[in-house]
Short mmCIF file of C-alpha atoms in Angstrom, two decimals:
data_model
loop_
_atom_site.label_atom_id
_atom_site.label_comp_id
_atom_site.label_asym_id
_atom_site.label_seq_id
_atom_site.Cartn_x
_atom_site.Cartn_y
_atom_site.Cartn_z
CA MET J 958 49.15 -13.93 1.80
CA LYS J 959 48.80 -15.95 -0.38
CA ILE J 960 47.02 -18.98 1.04
CA GLN J 961 44.90 -16.68 2.81
CA GLN J 962 43.45 -15.46 -0.84
CA VAL J 963 42.69 -18.86 -2.11
CA ARG J 964 41.46 -19.66 0.84
CA ARG J 965 39.12 -16.51 0.04
CA LEU J 966 38.33 -18.06 -3.37
CA GLY J 967 37.94 -21.48 -2.54
CA LEU J 968 35.72 -20.10 0.12
CA SER J 969 33.34 -17.99 -2.43
CA ILE J 970 33.71 -20.46 -5.36
CA LEU J 971 31.04 -23.12 -2.47
CA VAL J 972 29.05 -20.38 -2.08
CA ILE J 973 28.06 -19.99 -5.62
CA PHE J 974 28.46 -23.15 -6.28
CA GLN J 975 25.64 -23.81 -2.98
CA VAL J 976 23.36 -21.48 -4.14
CA LEU J 977 23.13 -22.39 -7.85
CA THR J 978 22.33 -25.84 -7.21
CA TYR J 979 20.13 -25.08 -4.71
CA ALA J 980 18.25 -22.00 -6.41
CA ASP J 981 15.48 -23.10 -8.23
CA THR J 982 13.37 -21.84 -11.84
CA PRO J 983 11.71 -18.78 -10.06
CA GLU J 984 8.30 -18.99 -9.68
CA LEU J 985 6.92 -16.31 -12.64
CA ASP J 986 2.91 -14.82 -12.86
CA MET J 987 1.73 -12.77 -14.98
CA ASP J 988 -1.31 -10.18 -15.01
CA MET J 989 -2.46 -7.87 -16.64
CA SER J 990 -5.22 -4.49 -16.73
CA ILE J 991 -7.51 -2.67 -19.01
CA TYR J 992 -8.36 0.45 -17.26
CA GLY J 993 -9.80 4.18 -17.62
CA PHE J 994 -10.04 6.79 -14.19
CA GLY J 995 -11.38 10.45 -14.04
CA ALA J 996 -11.28 12.90 -11.46
CA ASP J 997 -12.86 15.69 -10.63
CA SER J 998 -13.10 18.83 -9.11
CA THR J 999 -12.39 22.95 -9.52
CA GLN J 1000 -8.46 21.85 -8.71
CA VAL J 1001 -7.95 18.70 -10.45
CA TYR J 1002 -9.38 17.55 -13.41
CA ALA J 1003 -8.48 14.05 -14.51
CA LEU J 1004 -9.55 11.56 -17.25
CA LYS J 1005 -7.32 9.02 -18.50
CA GLY J 1006 -7.37 5.19 -19.87
CA GLY J 1007 -4.72 2.84 -19.59
CA MET J 1008 -3.42 -0.52 -19.96
CA ARG J 1009 -0.89 -2.04 -17.23
CA PHE J 1010 1.07 -4.70 -17.12
CA GLY J 1011 2.68 -6.78 -14.03
CA VAL J 1012 5.30 -9.58 -13.37
CA GLU J 1013 6.28 -10.90 -10.30
CA ALA J 1014 8.56 -13.61 -9.22
CA LYS J 1015 9.59 -15.47 -6.97
CA GLY J 1016 12.13 -18.23 -5.79
CA LYS J 1017 14.51 -20.04 -3.42
CA ILE J 1018 17.83 -18.78 -3.62
CA THR J 1019 18.78 -21.42 -1.14
CA LYS J 1020 17.44 -23.39 1.94
CA THR J 1021 16.87 -20.14 4.53
CA LEU J 1022 17.44 -17.60 1.68
CA SER J 1023 14.71 -16.54 -1.08
CA TYR J 1024 13.36 -13.66 -3.09
CA HIS J 1025 9.44 -12.35 -4.17
CA GLY J 1026 9.32 -9.68 -6.71
CA LYS J 1027 6.35 -7.32 -8.44
CA MET J 1028 6.48 -5.24 -11.29
CA ASN J 1029 4.10 -2.97 -13.71
CA ILE J 1030 4.70 -1.39 -15.95
CA PHE J 1031 1.86 1.65 -17.14
CA PHE J 1032 0.70 2.82 -20.90
CA GLU J 1033 -1.91 5.51 -20.31
CA GLU J 1034 -3.32 8.25 -22.42
CA GLY J 1035 -5.64 11.51 -21.65
CA THR J 1036 -5.91 14.74 -20.08
CA HIS J 1037 -4.35 16.06 -16.35
CA THR J 1038 -5.84 19.83 -15.25
CA ALA J 1039 -3.49 20.87 -11.80
CA LEU J 1040 -3.66 24.27 -9.48
CA ASN J 1041 -0.87 21.47 -7.56
CA ASN J 1042 -2.06 18.07 -6.91
CA SER J 1043 -0.39 15.77 -9.64
CA SER J 1044 -1.45 12.56 -7.98
CA TYR J 1045 -3.33 12.13 -10.99
CA ALA J 1046 -1.50 12.52 -13.64
CA THR J 1047 -1.09 11.19 -16.86
CA ALA J 1048 1.62 8.66 -17.05
CA THR J 1049 3.76 6.51 -19.02
CA THR J 1050 5.51 4.85 -16.58
CA TYR J 1051 7.32 1.34 -14.41
CA GLY J 1052 6.87 0.90 -10.86
CA ILE J 1053 8.11 -1.66 -8.38
CA GLU J 1054 5.48 -2.62 -6.85
CA GLU J 1055 7.47 -5.44 -4.57
CA ALA J 1056 11.01 -6.44 -4.46
CA GLU J 1057 12.56 -8.02 -1.85
CA VAL J 1058 15.11 -10.81 -0.64
CA ILE J 1059 13.86 -12.85 2.16
CA TRP J 1060 16.54 -14.56 4.87
CA GLN J 1061 14.30 -17.24 7.06
CA PRO J 1062 16.65 -18.78 8.73
CA LEU J 1063 14.21 -20.03 11.73
CA ASP J 1064 10.80 -21.27 10.62
CA PHE J 1065 8.97 -18.17 13.11
CA PHE J 1066 11.50 -15.79 12.16
CA LYS J 1067 11.76 -13.89 8.97
CA PHE J 1068 14.21 -11.20 8.03
CA ASN J 1069 13.61 -8.99 4.39
CA ILE J 1070 14.78 -5.94 3.19
CA GLY J 1071 13.80 -4.18 -0.01
CA VAL J 1072 10.16 -2.81 -1.41
CA HIS J 1073 7.71 -3.52 0.25
CA LEU J 1074 3.82 -2.27 0.15
CA ILE J 1075 2.32 -2.39 2.92
CA ASP J 1076 -2.04 -3.37 1.40
CA ILE J 1077 -4.37 -4.18 3.79
CA ASP J 1078 -7.78 -4.05 2.29
CA HIS J 1079 -9.33 -2.80 5.80
CA ALA J 1080 -8.20 0.21 6.67
CA PRO J 1081 -7.65 1.91 3.58
CA LEU J 1082 -6.71 5.03 5.07
CA PHE J 1083 -3.58 3.87 6.76
CA ILE J 1084 0.16 3.67 4.60
CA ASN J 1085 -0.92 2.96 0.81
CA ALA J 1086 2.80 3.72 -0.82
CA PRO J 1087 5.93 0.99 -1.95
CA SER J 1088 8.50 1.70 0.27
CA LEU J 1089 12.03 1.05 0.58
CA GLY J 1090 13.37 -0.46 3.36
CA LEU J 1091 14.60 -3.43 6.11
CA GLY J 1092 11.71 -5.70 8.26
CA GLN J 1093 11.37 -8.56 10.03
CA THR J 1094 8.39 -11.44 10.76
CA ILE J 1095 8.00 -12.62 14.22
CA ASP J 1096 4.92 -16.07 14.28
CA LEU J 1097 3.93 -16.17 17.74
CA VAL J 1098 1.30 -18.83 16.63
CA ASP J 1099 1.04 -19.87 12.96
CA TYR J 1100 -2.37 -23.37 12.94
CA ASP J 1101 -4.30 -23.63 10.09
CA ASN J 1102 -7.12 -21.92 11.59
CA PHE J 1103 -5.36 -19.04 14.01
CA GLU J 1104 -2.00 -16.38 13.16
CA LEU J 1105 -0.48 -14.60 15.10
CA THR J 1106 2.64 -12.16 13.86
CA VAL J 1107 4.38 -9.29 15.41
CA PHE J 1108 6.83 -7.24 12.98
CA ALA J 1109 8.71 -4.58 12.79
CA ARG J 1110 10.12 -2.43 9.92
CA GLN J 1111 12.10 0.57 9.48
CA ASN J 1112 11.17 2.54 5.11
CA VAL J 1113 12.27 5.27 3.39
CA VAL J 1114 9.27 7.95 2.60
CA SER J 1115 7.65 7.64 -0.60
CA VAL J 1116 5.43 9.55 -2.23
CA ASN J 1117 1.90 7.99 -3.13
CA SER J 1118 0.12 9.14 -6.65
CA THR J 1119 -2.65 7.47 -8.88
CA GLN J 1120 0.51 5.48 -11.72
CA SER J 1121 0.62 2.55 -9.46
CA ARG J 1122 1.11 3.08 -6.64
CA THR J 1123 4.38 3.28 -7.27
CA GLY J 1124 6.63 4.78 -4.95
CA LYS J 1125 8.81 7.39 -5.73
CA ILE J 1126 12.00 8.96 -3.34
CA GLY J 1127 11.36 11.91 -2.70
CA ASP J 1128 14.53 12.69 0.48
CA ARG J 1129 16.78 9.89 1.45
CA ALA J 1130 16.89 11.43 4.94
CA ALA J 1131 13.40 10.86 5.12
CA TYR J 1132 11.42 7.92 7.18
CA TYR J 1133 9.34 6.35 9.31
CA MET J 1134 8.93 3.10 11.55
CA LEU J 1135 6.27 1.40 12.04
CA GLY J 1136 5.79 -1.79 14.79
CA GLY J 1137 2.85 -3.91 15.23
CA ILE J 1138 1.04 -7.12 14.97
CA HIS J 1139 -1.69 -8.62 12.71
CA SER J 1140 -3.83 -11.61 14.02
CA LYS J 1141 -6.72 -13.90 12.08
CA VAL J 1142 -8.46 -16.87 12.81
CA MET J 1143 -10.69 -19.04 10.23
CA THR J 1144 -13.56 -20.91 10.55
CA SER J 1145 -16.50 -22.44 9.00
CA PRO J 1146 -18.83 -20.12 10.14
CA PHE J 1147 -16.83 -16.48 9.84
CA ASN J 1148 -13.43 -15.24 9.28
CA LEU J 1149 -11.66 -12.91 11.41
CA TYR J 1150 -8.83 -10.51 11.13
CA PHE J 1151 -6.78 -7.66 13.37
CA ASP J 1152 -4.45 -5.52 12.46
CA TYR J 1153 -2.79 -2.58 14.76
CA ASN J 1154 0.03 -0.58 13.77
CA TYR J 1155 2.22 2.20 15.91
CA PHE J 1156 3.84 4.65 13.12
CA SER J 1157 6.69 7.07 13.88
CA TYR J 1158 7.94 9.57 10.71
CA GLU J 1159 10.87 11.11 11.05
CA LYS J 1160 13.17 13.70 8.60
CA LEU J 1161 10.15 14.97 7.43
CA SER J 1162 11.26 17.45 4.42
CA ALA J 1163 10.50 20.32 2.36
CA PRO J 1164 9.68 18.42 -0.83
CA LEU J 1165 8.22 16.02 0.92
CA ALA J 1166 6.20 18.29 2.52
CA GLU J 1167 4.96 20.98 0.21
CA THR J 1168 3.58 18.30 -1.81
CA SER J 1169 1.87 17.68 1.14
CA ARG J 1170 0.29 20.12 1.65
CA PHE J 1171 -2.02 20.42 -1.50
CA ARG J 1172 -2.95 17.24 -0.06
CA GLY J 1173 -4.64 17.85 3.20
CA ASN J 1174 -1.10 18.56 5.58
CA THR J 1175 -1.07 21.79 7.78
CA VAL J 1176 2.79 22.66 6.51
CA THR J 1177 4.38 26.46 7.10
CA GLY J 1178 6.86 27.95 4.65
CA THR J 1179 6.41 27.85 1.55
CA GLY J 1180 9.64 26.06 -0.88
CA ASP J 1181 12.63 25.37 0.74
CA SER J 1182 10.84 26.61 3.49
CA ALA J 1183 8.07 24.36 3.75
CA SER J 1184 7.70 22.55 7.15
CA PHE J 1185 5.44 20.15 8.37
CA PHE J 1186 3.10 21.75 11.31
CA ASN J 1187 2.97 18.41 12.85
CA ASP J 1188 5.05 15.60 13.70
CA TYR J 1189 3.73 12.70 12.78
CA LYS J 1190 3.47 9.34 15.36
CA GLY J 1191 0.83 7.74 16.29
CA HIS J 1192 -1.42 4.42 15.41
CA ASP J 1193 -4.25 2.81 13.54
CA ILE J 1194 -5.79 -0.09 13.69
CA SER J 1195 -8.17 -2.06 11.90
CA GLY J 1196 -10.09 -5.09 11.77
CA ALA J 1197 -13.06 -7.04 10.03
CA ILE J 1198 -15.14 -10.21 10.56
CA GLU J 1199 -15.95 -12.31 7.57
CA PHE J 1200 -19.45 -14.19 7.54
CA PHE J 1201 -20.40 -17.34 4.88
CA PHE J 1202 -23.71 -18.49 3.94
CA LEU J 1203 -23.43 -21.09 1.09
CA LEU J 1204 -22.84 -18.69 -1.97
CA HIS J 1205 -23.15 -15.33 0.00
CA LYS J 1206 -20.37 -13.70 2.14
CA ILE J 1207 -20.92 -10.66 4.09
CA LYS J 1208 -17.65 -8.13 5.29
CA PHE J 1209 -17.65 -6.03 8.59
CA PHE J 1210 -14.46 -3.69 8.76
CA ALA J 1211 -14.01 -1.10 9.97
CA GLU J 1212 -10.58 1.23 10.84
CA TYR J 1213 -9.22 3.98 13.71
CA LEU J 1214 -6.80 6.01 12.79
CA ASN J 1215 -4.73 8.41 15.28
CA ASN J 1216 -2.27 10.96 15.16
CA SER J 1217 -0.66 11.31 18.68
CA GLU J 1218 0.92 14.75 18.07
CA SER J 1219 -2.23 16.33 16.45
CA LYS J 1220 -4.56 15.12 18.45
CA ASP J 1221 -6.02 14.65 14.37
CA THR J 1222 -8.02 11.06 14.02
CA GLY J 1223 -9.34 9.01 10.88
CA LEU J 1224 -11.64 6.63 11.14
CA LEU J 1225 -13.49 4.47 8.75
CA PHE J 1226 -16.84 2.18 8.37
CA GLY J 1227 -17.29 -0.54 5.77
CA THR J 1228 -18.87 -3.78 4.07
CA LYS J 1229 -18.30 -6.23 1.52
CA LEU J 1230 -20.94 -7.96 0.45
CA SER J 1231 -20.85 -10.91 -1.57
CA LEU J 1232 -24.13 -11.71 -3.74
CA THR J 1233 -23.57 -14.45 -5.68
CA LYS J 1234 -20.20 -16.30 -7.11
CA ASN J 1235 -19.38 -13.72 -9.18
CA HIS J 1236 -21.25 -10.39 -8.30
CA ALA J 1237 -19.85 -8.07 -5.04
CA LEU J 1238 -20.31 -4.82 -3.83
CA ARG J 1239 -18.55 -2.73 -0.70
CA PHE J 1240 -19.48 0.67 0.71
CA ASP J 1241 -17.41 2.52 2.83
CA THR J 1242 -17.50 5.51 4.57
CA PHE J 1243 -15.37 7.82 6.32
CA GLU J 1244 -13.23 10.60 8.06
CA ASN J 1245 -9.91 11.79 7.83
CA GLU J 1246 -9.22 15.01 9.05
CA ALA J 1247 -5.89 16.99 7.92
CA ASP J 1248 -2.89 15.53 9.15
CA THR J 1249 -3.09 11.81 11.20
CA LEU J 1250 -0.29 11.28 8.25
CA PRO J 1251 1.79 12.54 6.31
CA ALA J 1252 -0.88 13.08 3.05
CA ILE J 1253 1.74 11.28 0.43
CA SER J 1254 1.24 8.40 1.99
CA VAL J 1255 -2.27 8.29 1.83
CA SER J 1256 -4.54 7.13 -0.90
CA PRO J 1257 -5.10 9.95 -3.51
CA SER J 1258 -7.85 7.09 -4.72
CA TYR J 1259 -9.50 8.08 -0.73
CA GLY J 1260 -8.14 12.68 -1.58
CA GLY J 1261 -5.17 12.75 0.42
CA THR J 1262 -6.10 13.86 4.03
CA ASN J 1263 -8.72 16.69 5.30
CA ARG J 1264 -11.34 14.40 4.04
CA GLU J 1265 -14.47 12.94 4.53
CA GLY J 1266 -16.86 10.75 1.75
CA GLN J 1267 -17.71 7.46 0.95
CA ARG J 1268 -17.07 5.02 -2.21
CA ALA J 1269 -18.81 2.26 -3.64
CA SER J 1270 -17.94 -0.37 -5.62
CA TYR J 1271 -19.47 -2.87 -7.77
CA ILE J 1272 -16.99 -6.40 -8.74
CA TYR J 1273 -17.73 -9.08 -11.20
CA ASN J 1274 -15.27 -12.15 -10.64
CA GLU J 1275 -15.49 -14.29 -13.06
CA GLY J 1276 -12.71 -17.27 -13.56
CA THR J 1277 -9.24 -15.45 -13.78
CA SER J 1278 -11.21 -12.15 -15.09
CA THR J 1279 -12.14 -9.75 -12.75
CA ILE J 1280 -14.64 -5.75 -13.54
CA THR J 1281 -14.16 -3.54 -10.73
CA ILE J 1282 -16.00 -0.25 -10.71
CA ASP J 1283 -16.10 2.27 -8.20
CA TYR J 1284 -16.31 5.98 -7.59
CA TYR J 1285 -15.36 7.92 -4.50
CA LYS J 1286 -17.19 11.47 -3.55
CA MET J 1287 -15.62 12.84 -1.24
CA ASN J 1288 -15.33 16.13 0.79
CA THR J 1289 -13.04 18.44 2.47
CA ILE J 1290 -13.60 18.52 6.29
CA ASP J 1291 -12.01 22.43 6.59
CA SER J 1292 -12.23 24.43 4.30
CA SER J 1293 -8.41 25.02 2.16
CA ILE J 1294 -7.12 26.96 -0.85
CA TYR J 1295 -5.71 23.57 -1.33
CA GLN J 1296 -8.13 21.40 -1.83
CA ASP J 1297 -12.19 21.43 -2.92
CA ASP J 1298 -15.21 18.33 -3.19
CA LEU J 1299 -13.70 15.65 -5.48
CA GLN J 1300 -15.10 12.93 -7.51
CA ILE J 1301 -13.37 10.12 -8.61
CA LEU J 1302 -14.74 7.71 -11.25
CA SER J 1303 -12.90 4.23 -11.99
CA LEU J 1304 -13.01 0.79 -14.49
CA GLU J 1305 -10.41 -1.57 -14.27
CA TYR J 1306 -10.10 -5.02 -15.87
CA SER J 1307 -7.75 -7.28 -15.37
CA MET J 1308 -6.81 -10.83 -15.47
CA ASP J 1309 -3.96 -12.98 -14.69
CA VAL J 1310 -2.07 -14.60 -18.26
#
């Protein structure tokens, strides 16, 4: 027994020594932003300003093991009144945007565990909240001008909000599964992007249903008896093509979201035009029916579900600084006592520190 204990101790010391001697000094990046935000409807009113500090760290632990994390700290002041929807509430808080340990035993295969953010620029109607889970990624093709990746994930369900997109785990039993494809083609005249995601939500709870009721979903019962009327299993398909003309750049993008259980769909079309090196404009038009996704997973900037409307943005870049102005105007698709027409205006100045 003593010999076995000595062997285990020796092996543990060897592993710790290998980690300590191989591990890199973390690469640290910091950024900050100052912002103002307003949302206005008969159901909710919010007017707030704040400051955000972000810290990102990444590095190697061993030859095959690495880590990546980003957290945000928010300080906000303002006013918020709402009948039921707390999506736009003022808060002083912190949140994890990403915190993952990545194991890569082969050049083309990665396994990651931790908090992961799904953030596809040309698919803003899709899941958009940091969530804890497991993921696997296989790079089928990885060239300088062409990428093709397949992936699968299982995440717990998080509740989205305007406070940093911080995920708040509402119920440990609720989770969703994802599987899909990501592809990118890069050439001198244009870039082409394509993403396909299959999603399936399981064990959605009464608290999640009660929150989603006020953001657009069809929910039966109240309180502890609340439940989603539909299951959520379906597809999200999105793509973009980007053309280059000297200092100008124009990007067209589209998204199709479908819940095969409820037959509800979401559609989005948009364009982003870089007028000069520093100035850019973005325009979206979208329609997202009531039960495409659990509304807690959808960005509050797009009003949850049961929404149709437009987005207009102006972006100014100068070095490491960016000014962004976003305006959203949305109507309800189906009449609801919990939702009505909504307008959102936000202004943000961000910079790398």
